[in-house]
PDB file of C-alpha atoms in Angstrom:
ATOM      1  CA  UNK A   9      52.468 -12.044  94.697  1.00 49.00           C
ATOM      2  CA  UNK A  10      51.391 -14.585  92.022  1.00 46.00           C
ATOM      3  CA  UNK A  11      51.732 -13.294  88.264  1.00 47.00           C
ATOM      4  CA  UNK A  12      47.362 -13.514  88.674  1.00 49.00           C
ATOM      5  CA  UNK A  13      47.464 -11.204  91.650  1.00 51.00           C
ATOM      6  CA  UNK A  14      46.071  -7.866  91.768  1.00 52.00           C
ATOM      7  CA  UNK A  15      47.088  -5.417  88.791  1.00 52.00           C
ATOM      8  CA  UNK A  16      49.419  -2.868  89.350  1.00 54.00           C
ATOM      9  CA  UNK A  17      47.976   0.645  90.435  1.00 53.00           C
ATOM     10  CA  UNK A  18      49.395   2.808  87.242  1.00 54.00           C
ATOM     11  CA  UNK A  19      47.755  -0.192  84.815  1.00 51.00           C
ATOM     12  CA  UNK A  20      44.523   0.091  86.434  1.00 51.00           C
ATOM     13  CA  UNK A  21      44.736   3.935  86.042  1.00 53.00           C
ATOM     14  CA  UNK A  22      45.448   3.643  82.114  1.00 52.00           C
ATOM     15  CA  UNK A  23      42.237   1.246  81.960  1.00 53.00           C
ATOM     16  CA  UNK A  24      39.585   3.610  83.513  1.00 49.00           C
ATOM     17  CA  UNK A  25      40.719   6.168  81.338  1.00 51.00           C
ATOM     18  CA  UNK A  26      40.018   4.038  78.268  1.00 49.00           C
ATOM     19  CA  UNK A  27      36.702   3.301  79.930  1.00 49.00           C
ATOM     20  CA  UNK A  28      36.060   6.818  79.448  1.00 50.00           C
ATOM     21  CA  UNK A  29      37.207   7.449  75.901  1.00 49.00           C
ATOM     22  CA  UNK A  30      35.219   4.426  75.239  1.00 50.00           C
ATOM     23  CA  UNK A  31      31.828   5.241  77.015  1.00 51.00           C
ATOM     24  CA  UNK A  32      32.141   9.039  75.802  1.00 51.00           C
ATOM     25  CA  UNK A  33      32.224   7.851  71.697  1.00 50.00           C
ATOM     26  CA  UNK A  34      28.317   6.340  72.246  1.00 49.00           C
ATOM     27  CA  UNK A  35      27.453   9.305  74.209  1.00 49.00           C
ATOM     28  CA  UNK A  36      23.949  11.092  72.800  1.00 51.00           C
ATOM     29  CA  UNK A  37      24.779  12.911  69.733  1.00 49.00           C
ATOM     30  CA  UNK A  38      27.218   9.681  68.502  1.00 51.00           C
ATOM     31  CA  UNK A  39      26.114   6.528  67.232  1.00 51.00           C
ATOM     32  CA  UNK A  40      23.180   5.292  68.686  1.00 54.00           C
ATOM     33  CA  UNK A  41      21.475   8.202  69.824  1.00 55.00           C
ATOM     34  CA  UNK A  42      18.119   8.893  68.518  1.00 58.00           C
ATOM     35  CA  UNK A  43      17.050  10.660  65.292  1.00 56.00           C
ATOM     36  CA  UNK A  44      15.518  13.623  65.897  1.00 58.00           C
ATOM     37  CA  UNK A  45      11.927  14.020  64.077  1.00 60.00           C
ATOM     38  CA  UNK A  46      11.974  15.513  60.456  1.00 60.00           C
ATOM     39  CA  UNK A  47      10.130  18.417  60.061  1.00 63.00           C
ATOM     40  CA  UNK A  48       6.552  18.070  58.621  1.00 68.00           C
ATOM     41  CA  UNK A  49       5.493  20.176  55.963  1.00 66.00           C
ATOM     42  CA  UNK A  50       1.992  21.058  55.803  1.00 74.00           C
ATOM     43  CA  UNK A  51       1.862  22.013  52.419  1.00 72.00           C
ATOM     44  CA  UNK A  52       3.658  21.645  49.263  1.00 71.00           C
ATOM     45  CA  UNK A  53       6.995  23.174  48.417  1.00 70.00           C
ATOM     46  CA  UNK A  54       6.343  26.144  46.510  1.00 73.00           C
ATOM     47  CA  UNK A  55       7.213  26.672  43.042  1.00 67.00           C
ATOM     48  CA  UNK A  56      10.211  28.699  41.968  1.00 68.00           C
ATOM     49  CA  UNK A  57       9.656  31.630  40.711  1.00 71.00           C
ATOM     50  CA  UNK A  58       9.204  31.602  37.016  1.00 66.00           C
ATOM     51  CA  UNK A  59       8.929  28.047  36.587  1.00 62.00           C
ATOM     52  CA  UNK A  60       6.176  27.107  33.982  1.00 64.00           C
ATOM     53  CA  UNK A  61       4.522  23.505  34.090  1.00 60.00           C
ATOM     54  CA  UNK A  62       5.500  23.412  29.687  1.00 59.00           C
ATOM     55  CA  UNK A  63       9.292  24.047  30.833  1.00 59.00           C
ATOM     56  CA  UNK A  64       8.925  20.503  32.719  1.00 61.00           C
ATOM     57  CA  UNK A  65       6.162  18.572  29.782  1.00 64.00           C
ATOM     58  CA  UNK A  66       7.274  17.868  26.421  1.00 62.00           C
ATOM     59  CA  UNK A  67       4.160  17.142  24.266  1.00 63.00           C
ATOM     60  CA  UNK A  68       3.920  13.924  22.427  1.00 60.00           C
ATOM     61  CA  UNK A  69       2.192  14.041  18.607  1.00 63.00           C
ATOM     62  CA  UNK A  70       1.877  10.322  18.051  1.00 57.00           C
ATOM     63  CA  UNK A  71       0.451  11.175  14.375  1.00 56.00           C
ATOM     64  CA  UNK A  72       3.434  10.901  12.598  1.00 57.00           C
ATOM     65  CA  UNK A  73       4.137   7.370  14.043  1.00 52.00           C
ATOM     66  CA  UNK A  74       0.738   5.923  13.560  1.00 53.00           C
ATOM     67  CA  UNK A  75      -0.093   4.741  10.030  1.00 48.00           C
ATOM     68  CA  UNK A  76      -3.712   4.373   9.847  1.00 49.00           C
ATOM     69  CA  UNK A  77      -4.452   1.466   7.354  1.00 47.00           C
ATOM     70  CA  UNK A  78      -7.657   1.616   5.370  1.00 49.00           C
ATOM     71  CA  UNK A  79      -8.480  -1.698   3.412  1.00 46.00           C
ATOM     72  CA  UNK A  80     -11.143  -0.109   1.119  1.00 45.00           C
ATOM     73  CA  UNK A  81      -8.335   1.978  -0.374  1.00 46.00           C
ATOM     74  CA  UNK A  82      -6.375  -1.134  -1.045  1.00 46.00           C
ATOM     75  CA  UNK A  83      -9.700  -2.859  -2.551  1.00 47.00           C
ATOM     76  CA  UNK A  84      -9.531  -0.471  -5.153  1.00 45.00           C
ATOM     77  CA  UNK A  85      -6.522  -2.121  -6.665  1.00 49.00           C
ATOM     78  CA  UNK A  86      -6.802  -5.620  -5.783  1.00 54.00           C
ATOM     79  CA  UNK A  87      -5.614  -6.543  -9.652  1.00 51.00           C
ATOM     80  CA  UNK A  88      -6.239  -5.002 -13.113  1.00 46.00           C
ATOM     81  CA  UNK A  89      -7.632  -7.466 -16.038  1.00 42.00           C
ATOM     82  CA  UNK A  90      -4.820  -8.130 -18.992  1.00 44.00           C
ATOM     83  CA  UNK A  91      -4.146 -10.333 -21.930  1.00 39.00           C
ATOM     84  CA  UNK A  92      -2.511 -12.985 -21.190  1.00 44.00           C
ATOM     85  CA  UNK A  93      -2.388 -14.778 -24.683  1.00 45.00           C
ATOM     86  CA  UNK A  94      -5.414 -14.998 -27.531  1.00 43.00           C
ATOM     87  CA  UNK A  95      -6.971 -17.475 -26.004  1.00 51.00           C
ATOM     88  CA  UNK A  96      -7.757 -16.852 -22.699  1.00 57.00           C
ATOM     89  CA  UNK A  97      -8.032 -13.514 -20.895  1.00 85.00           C
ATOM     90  CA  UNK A  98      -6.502 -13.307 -17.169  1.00 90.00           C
ATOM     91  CA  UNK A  99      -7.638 -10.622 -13.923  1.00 91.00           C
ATOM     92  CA  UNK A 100      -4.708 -11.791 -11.083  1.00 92.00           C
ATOM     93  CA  UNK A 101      -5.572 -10.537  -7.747  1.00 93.00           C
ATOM     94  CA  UNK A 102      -2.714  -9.873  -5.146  1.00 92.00           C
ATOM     95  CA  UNK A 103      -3.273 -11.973  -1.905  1.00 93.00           C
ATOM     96  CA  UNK A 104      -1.122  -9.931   0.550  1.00 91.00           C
ATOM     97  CA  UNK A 105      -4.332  -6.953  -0.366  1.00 89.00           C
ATOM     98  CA  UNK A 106      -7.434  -9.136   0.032  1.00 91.00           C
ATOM     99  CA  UNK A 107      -5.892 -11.112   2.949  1.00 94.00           C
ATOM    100  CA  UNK A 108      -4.462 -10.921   6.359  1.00 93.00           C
ATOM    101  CA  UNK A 109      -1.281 -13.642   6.171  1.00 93.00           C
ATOM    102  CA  UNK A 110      -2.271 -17.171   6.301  1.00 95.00           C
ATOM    103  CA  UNK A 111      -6.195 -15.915   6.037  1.00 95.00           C
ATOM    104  CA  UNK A 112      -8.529 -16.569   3.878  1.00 96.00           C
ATOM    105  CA  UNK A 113     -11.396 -14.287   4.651  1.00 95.00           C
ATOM    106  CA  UNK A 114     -12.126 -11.501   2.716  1.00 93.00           C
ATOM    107  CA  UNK A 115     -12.528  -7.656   3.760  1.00 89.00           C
ATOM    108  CA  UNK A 116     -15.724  -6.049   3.403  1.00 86.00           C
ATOM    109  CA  UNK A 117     -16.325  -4.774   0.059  1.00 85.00           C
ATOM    110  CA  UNK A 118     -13.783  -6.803  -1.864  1.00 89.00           C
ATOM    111  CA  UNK A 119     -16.646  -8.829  -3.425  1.00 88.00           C
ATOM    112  CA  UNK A 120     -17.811  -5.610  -4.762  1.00 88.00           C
ATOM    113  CA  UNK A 121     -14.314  -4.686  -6.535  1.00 89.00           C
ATOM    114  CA  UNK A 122     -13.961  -8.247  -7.474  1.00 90.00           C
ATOM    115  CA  UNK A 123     -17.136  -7.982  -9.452  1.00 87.00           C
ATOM    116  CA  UNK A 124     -16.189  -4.346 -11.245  1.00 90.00           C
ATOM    117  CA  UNK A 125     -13.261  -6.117 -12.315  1.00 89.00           C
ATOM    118  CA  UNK A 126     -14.688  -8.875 -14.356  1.00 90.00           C
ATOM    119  CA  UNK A 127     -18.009  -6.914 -15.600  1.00 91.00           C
ATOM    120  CA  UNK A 128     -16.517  -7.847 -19.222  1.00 90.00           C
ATOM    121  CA  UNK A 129     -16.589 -11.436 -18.760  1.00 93.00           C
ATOM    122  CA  UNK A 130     -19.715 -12.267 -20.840  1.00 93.00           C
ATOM    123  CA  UNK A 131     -22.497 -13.597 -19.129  1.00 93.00           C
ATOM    124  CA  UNK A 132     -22.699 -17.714 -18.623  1.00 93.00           C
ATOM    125  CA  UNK A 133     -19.307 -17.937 -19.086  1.00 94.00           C
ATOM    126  CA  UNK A 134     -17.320 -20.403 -17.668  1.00 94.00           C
ATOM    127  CA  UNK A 135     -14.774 -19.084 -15.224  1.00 95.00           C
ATOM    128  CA  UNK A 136     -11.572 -20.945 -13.802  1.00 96.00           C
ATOM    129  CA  UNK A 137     -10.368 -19.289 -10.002  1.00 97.00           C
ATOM    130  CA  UNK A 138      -7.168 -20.596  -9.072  1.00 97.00           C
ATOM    131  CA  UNK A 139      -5.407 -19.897  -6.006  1.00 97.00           C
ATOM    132  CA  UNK A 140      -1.697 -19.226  -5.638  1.00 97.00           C
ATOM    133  CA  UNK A 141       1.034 -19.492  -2.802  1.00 97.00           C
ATOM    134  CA  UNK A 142       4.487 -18.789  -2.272  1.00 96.00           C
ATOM    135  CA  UNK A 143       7.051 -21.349  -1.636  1.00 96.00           C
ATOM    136  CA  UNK A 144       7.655 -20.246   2.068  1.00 96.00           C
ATOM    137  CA  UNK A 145       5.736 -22.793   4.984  1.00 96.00           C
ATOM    138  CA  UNK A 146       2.714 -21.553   6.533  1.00 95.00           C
ATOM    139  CA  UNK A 147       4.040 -22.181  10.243  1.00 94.00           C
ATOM    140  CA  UNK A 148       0.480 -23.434  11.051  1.00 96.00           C
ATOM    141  CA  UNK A 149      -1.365 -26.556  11.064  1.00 95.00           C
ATOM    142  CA  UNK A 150      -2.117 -26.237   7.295  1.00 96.00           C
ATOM    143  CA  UNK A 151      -0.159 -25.946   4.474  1.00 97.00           C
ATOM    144  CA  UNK A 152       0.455 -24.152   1.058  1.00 97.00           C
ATOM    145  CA  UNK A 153      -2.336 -26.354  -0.884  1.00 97.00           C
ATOM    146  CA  UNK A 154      -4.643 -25.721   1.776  1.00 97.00           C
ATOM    147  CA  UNK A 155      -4.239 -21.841   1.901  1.00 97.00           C
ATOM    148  CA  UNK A 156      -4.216 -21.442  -1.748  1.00 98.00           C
ATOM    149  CA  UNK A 157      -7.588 -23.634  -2.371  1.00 98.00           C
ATOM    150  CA  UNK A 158      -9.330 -21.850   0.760  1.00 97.00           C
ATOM    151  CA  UNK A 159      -8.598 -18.569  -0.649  1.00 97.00           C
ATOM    152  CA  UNK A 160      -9.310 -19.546  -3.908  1.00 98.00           C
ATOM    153  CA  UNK A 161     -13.234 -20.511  -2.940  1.00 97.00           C
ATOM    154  CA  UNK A 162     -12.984 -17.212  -0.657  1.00 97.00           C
ATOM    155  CA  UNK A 163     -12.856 -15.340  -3.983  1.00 96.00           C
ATOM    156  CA  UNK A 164     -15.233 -17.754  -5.444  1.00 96.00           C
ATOM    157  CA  UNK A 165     -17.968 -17.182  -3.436  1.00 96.00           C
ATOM    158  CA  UNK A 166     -17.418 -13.275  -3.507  1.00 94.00           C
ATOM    159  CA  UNK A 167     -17.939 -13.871  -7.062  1.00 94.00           C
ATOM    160  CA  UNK A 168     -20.573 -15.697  -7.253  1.00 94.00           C
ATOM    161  CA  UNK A 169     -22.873 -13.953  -5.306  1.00 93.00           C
ATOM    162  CA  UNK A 170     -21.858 -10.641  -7.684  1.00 92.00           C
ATOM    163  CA  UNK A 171     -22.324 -12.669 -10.308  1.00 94.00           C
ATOM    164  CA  UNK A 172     -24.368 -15.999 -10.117  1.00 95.00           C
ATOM    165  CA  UNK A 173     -24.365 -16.655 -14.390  1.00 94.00           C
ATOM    166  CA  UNK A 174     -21.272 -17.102 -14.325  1.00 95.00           C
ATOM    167  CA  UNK A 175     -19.696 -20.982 -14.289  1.00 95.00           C
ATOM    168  CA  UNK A 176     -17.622 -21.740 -11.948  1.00 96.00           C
ATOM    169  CA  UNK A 177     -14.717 -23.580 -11.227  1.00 97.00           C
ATOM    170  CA  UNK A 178     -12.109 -23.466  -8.313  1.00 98.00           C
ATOM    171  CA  UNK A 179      -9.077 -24.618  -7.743  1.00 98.00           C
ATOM    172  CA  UNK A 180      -5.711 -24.490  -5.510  1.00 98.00           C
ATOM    173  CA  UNK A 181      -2.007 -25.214  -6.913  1.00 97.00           C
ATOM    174  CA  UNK A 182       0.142 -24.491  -3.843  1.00 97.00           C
ATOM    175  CA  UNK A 183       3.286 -22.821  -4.457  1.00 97.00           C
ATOM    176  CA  UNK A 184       3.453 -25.237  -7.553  1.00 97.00           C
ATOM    177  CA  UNK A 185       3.125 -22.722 -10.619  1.00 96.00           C
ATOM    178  CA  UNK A 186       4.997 -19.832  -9.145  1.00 95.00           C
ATOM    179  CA  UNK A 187       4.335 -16.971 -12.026  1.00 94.00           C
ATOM    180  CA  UNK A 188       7.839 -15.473 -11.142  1.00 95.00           C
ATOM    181  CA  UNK A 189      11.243 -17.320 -10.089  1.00 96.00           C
ATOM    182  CA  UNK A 190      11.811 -16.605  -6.170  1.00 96.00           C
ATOM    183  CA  UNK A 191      14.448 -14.839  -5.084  1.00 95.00           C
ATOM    184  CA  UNK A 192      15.706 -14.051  -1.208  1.00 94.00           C
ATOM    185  CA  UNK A 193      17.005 -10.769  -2.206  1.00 94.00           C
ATOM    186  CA  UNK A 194      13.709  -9.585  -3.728  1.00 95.00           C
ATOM    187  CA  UNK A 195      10.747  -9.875  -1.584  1.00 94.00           C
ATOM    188  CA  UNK A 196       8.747  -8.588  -4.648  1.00 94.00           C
ATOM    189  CA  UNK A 197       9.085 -12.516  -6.119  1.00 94.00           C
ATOM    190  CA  UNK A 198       7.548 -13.929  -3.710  1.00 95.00           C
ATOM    191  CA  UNK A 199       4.611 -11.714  -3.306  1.00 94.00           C
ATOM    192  CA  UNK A 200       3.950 -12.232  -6.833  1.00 94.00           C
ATOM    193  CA  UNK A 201       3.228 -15.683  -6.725  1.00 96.00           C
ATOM    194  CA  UNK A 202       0.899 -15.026  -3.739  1.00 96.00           C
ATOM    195  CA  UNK A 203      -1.900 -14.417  -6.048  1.00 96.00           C
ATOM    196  CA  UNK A 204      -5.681 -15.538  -6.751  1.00 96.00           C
ATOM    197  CA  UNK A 205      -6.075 -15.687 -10.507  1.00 95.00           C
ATOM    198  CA  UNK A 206      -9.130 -15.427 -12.715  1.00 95.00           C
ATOM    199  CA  UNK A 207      -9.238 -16.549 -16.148  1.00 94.00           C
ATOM    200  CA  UNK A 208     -12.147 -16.995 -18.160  1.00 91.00           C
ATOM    201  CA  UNK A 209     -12.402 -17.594 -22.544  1.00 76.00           C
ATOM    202  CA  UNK A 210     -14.310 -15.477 -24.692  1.00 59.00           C
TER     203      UNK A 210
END
């Protein structure tokens, strides 16, 4: 017989057994025998006993992260009048208070504060209203000069129509006559040279 022939009887016996270990491991209940259905609820789980819906919900009180901003509280101290020399008397008026950054439109009611603060100036005087910057770029498609003369004639016109005898001129220096020296350290310099400034002789 040819070493292709016909196996030998004990071989053949050995492979139908491993036919049957073989065919037995994908019998049903082994892999690839169907899932059997889950079971359908027809109604929600119930709650265990003694479970309250507050144990599970922890309330959120979002007032004390919530700063509600008011401007007509800041209007009330947009700048108080003072000496500056003999000569001329001076009312400065912080910026960062009567304007959102790189604005120059006023809240309501500022006119109205602007005009209690210079109810001294005599009438027909002539008034100078010079607009201040700080030395750091705008970041839009105007600069320093520009902000500091639009706010400038922002407060000018408030003025005016509080008090129309009065003379007016308006002007805008830029970050070019800071009132205090700048320093990185101190944000305080810088907001003091943003700053609309009213002068006005006796």
């Amino acid at each position: 017989m040819s070493a292709y022939g016909t196996a030998p009887a004990g071989i053949a016996a050995a492979g139908l057994a491993l036919l049957v270990v073989l065919t037995g491991a994908v019998s049903p209940g082994h892999v690839g025998a169907p899932v059997p259905d889950q079971e359908q609820l027809d109604a929600p789980p119930e709650r265990p006993e003694g479970l309250q819906t507050d144990d599970a919900v922890v309330p959120f009180d979002a007032d004390p992260f919530i700063y509600r901003f008011d401007p007509q509280d800041f209007i009330e101290q947009l700048g108080d009048p003072r000496t500056e020399d003999e000569e001329a008397n001076l009312i400065s008026l912080s910026t960062d208070i009567l304007f959102r950054i790189n604005s120059w439109e006023l809240p309501d009611g500022a006119g109205v504060r602007i005009a209690e603060l210079v109810a001294e100036i005599p009438d027909g005087a002539e008034v100078q209203v010079t607009g201040h910057t700080d030395s750091v770029p705008t970041g839009e498609d105007f600069d320093n000069q520009v902000l500091s003369e639009n706010r400038a004639e922002a407060v000018a016109e408030a003025l005016e129509q509080e008090r129309p005898d009065l003379e007016l001129h308006v002007a805008g220096r830029g970050d070019t006559e800071p009132a205090v020296t700048e320093d990185e350290e101190d944000p305080a310099t810088f907001a003091a040279n943003r700053r609309v400034e009213i002068t006005y002789g006796d």
